[in-house]
PDB file of C-alpha atoms in Angstrom:
ATOM      1  CA  UNK A 187      -5.350  22.252  19.849  1.00  0.00           C
ATOM      2  CA  UNK A 188      -4.477  19.635  17.266  1.00  0.00           C
ATOM      3  CA  UNK A 189      -1.237  19.601  15.300  1.00  0.00           C
ATOM      4  CA  UNK A 190      -2.843  17.814  12.338  1.00  0.00           C
ATOM      5  CA  UNK A 191      -3.299  19.799   9.126  1.00  0.00           C
ATOM      6  CA  UNK A 192      -6.204  19.002   6.801  1.00  0.00           C
ATOM      7  CA  UNK A 193      -4.244  20.147   3.737  1.00  0.00           C
ATOM      8  CA  UNK A 194      -1.344  17.859   4.469  1.00  0.00           C
ATOM      9  CA  UNK A 195      -3.594  14.851   5.056  1.00  0.00           C
ATOM     10  CA  UNK A 196      -5.222  15.539   1.695  1.00  0.00           C
ATOM     11  CA  UNK A 197      -1.790  15.564   0.029  1.00  0.00           C
ATOM     12  CA  UNK A 198      -0.772  12.375   1.831  1.00  0.00           C
ATOM     13  CA  UNK A 199      -3.996  10.654   0.775  1.00  0.00           C
ATOM     14  CA  UNK A 200      -3.345  11.682  -2.835  1.00  0.00           C
ATOM     15  CA  UNK A 201       0.216  10.373  -2.646  1.00  0.00           C
ATOM     16  CA  UNK A 202      -0.961   7.069  -1.154  1.00  0.00           C
ATOM     17  CA  UNK A 203      -4.001   6.444  -3.361  1.00  0.00           C
ATOM     18  CA  UNK A 204      -3.572   8.706  -6.403  1.00  0.00           C
ATOM     19  CA  UNK A 205      -6.617  10.854  -5.697  1.00  0.00           C
ATOM     20  CA  UNK A 206      -7.833  13.394  -3.149  1.00  0.00           C
ATOM     21  CA  UNK A 207      -9.917  12.094  -0.244  1.00  0.00           C
ATOM     22  CA  UNK A 208     -13.677  11.969  -0.516  1.00  0.00           C
ATOM     23  CA  UNK A 209     -15.881  14.369   1.412  1.00  0.00           C
ATOM     24  CA  UNK A 210     -16.754  11.454   3.699  1.00  0.00           C
ATOM     25  CA  UNK A 211     -13.077  10.886   4.501  1.00  0.00           C
ATOM     26  CA  UNK A 212     -12.685  14.593   5.241  1.00  0.00           C
ATOM     27  CA  UNK A 213     -15.643  14.529   7.622  1.00  0.00           C
ATOM     28  CA  UNK A 214     -14.276  11.416   9.332  1.00  0.00           C
ATOM     29  CA  UNK A 215     -10.881  13.149   9.657  1.00  0.00           C
ATOM     30  CA  UNK A 216     -12.405  16.264  11.207  1.00  0.00           C
ATOM     31  CA  UNK A 217     -14.457  14.232  13.701  1.00  0.00           C
ATOM     32  CA  UNK A 218     -11.558  11.980  14.727  1.00  0.00           C
ATOM     33  CA  UNK A 219      -9.604  12.344  17.952  1.00  0.00           C
ATOM     34  CA  UNK A 220      -5.882  13.029  17.779  1.00  0.00           C
ATOM     35  CA  UNK A 221      -5.225   9.340  18.458  1.00  0.00           C
ATOM     36  CA  UNK A 222      -7.542   8.302  15.632  1.00  0.00           C
ATOM     37  CA  UNK A 223      -5.949  10.859  13.307  1.00  0.00           C
ATOM     38  CA  UNK A 224      -2.539   9.394  14.125  1.00  0.00           C
ATOM     39  CA  UNK A 225      -3.809   5.918  13.201  1.00  0.00           C
ATOM     40  CA  UNK A 226      -5.207   7.220   9.901  1.00  0.00           C
ATOM     41  CA  UNK A 227      -1.923   9.049   9.237  1.00  0.00           C
ATOM     42  CA  UNK A 228       0.135   5.928  10.004  1.00  0.00           C
ATOM     43  CA  UNK A 229      -2.063   3.792   7.718  1.00  0.00           C
ATOM     44  CA  UNK A 230      -1.633   6.273   4.853  1.00  0.00           C
ATOM     45  CA  UNK A 231       2.144   6.311   5.360  1.00  0.00           C
ATOM     46  CA  UNK A 232       2.222   2.486   5.331  1.00  0.00           C
ATOM     47  CA  UNK A 233       0.155   2.407   2.120  1.00  0.00           C
ATOM     48  CA  UNK A 234       2.444   4.959   0.494  1.00  0.00           C
ATOM     49  CA  UNK A 235       5.541   2.975   1.489  1.00  0.00           C
ATOM     50  CA  UNK A 236       4.052  -0.248   0.073  1.00  0.00           C
ATOM     51  CA  UNK A 237       3.257   1.537  -3.191  1.00  0.00           C
ATOM     52  CA  UNK A 238       6.782   2.938  -3.432  1.00  0.00           C
ATOM     53  CA  UNK A 239       8.255  -0.516  -2.768  1.00  0.00           C
ATOM     54  CA  UNK A 240       5.998  -2.061  -5.444  1.00  0.00           C
ATOM     55  CA  UNK A 241       6.982   0.620  -7.983  1.00  0.00           C
ATOM     56  CA  UNK A 242      10.670   0.080  -7.277  1.00  0.00           C
ATOM     57  CA  UNK A 243      10.283  -3.687  -7.645  1.00  0.00           C
ATOM     58  CA  UNK A 244       8.447  -3.246 -10.955  1.00  0.00           C
ATOM     59  CA  UNK A 245      11.189  -0.914 -12.206  1.00  0.00           C
ATOM     60  CA  UNK A 246      13.890  -3.436 -11.239  1.00  0.00           C
ATOM     61  CA  UNK A 247      11.993  -6.239 -12.976  1.00  0.00           C
ATOM     62  CA  UNK A 248      11.571  -4.131 -16.105  1.00  0.00           C
ATOM     63  CA  UNK A 249      15.256  -3.251 -16.107  1.00  0.00           C
ATOM     64  CA  UNK A 250      16.194  -6.939 -15.858  1.00  0.00           C
ATOM     65  CA  UNK A 251      13.964  -7.892 -18.781  1.00  0.00           C
TER      66      UNK A 251
END
């Protein structure tokens, strides 16, 4: 049994990209092995972290201006 939750991955995708995953992404997720799901999860987390860092940098730049 897998510990991955389809609802949480949808939320994470939305946080990382600003929109819910496509039906194709959802099918890919469901067909993926646990190892593949972990890779997808890790990639989404990395994307989210990059976006947060970029937002923070933009806010600092705006505050300096």
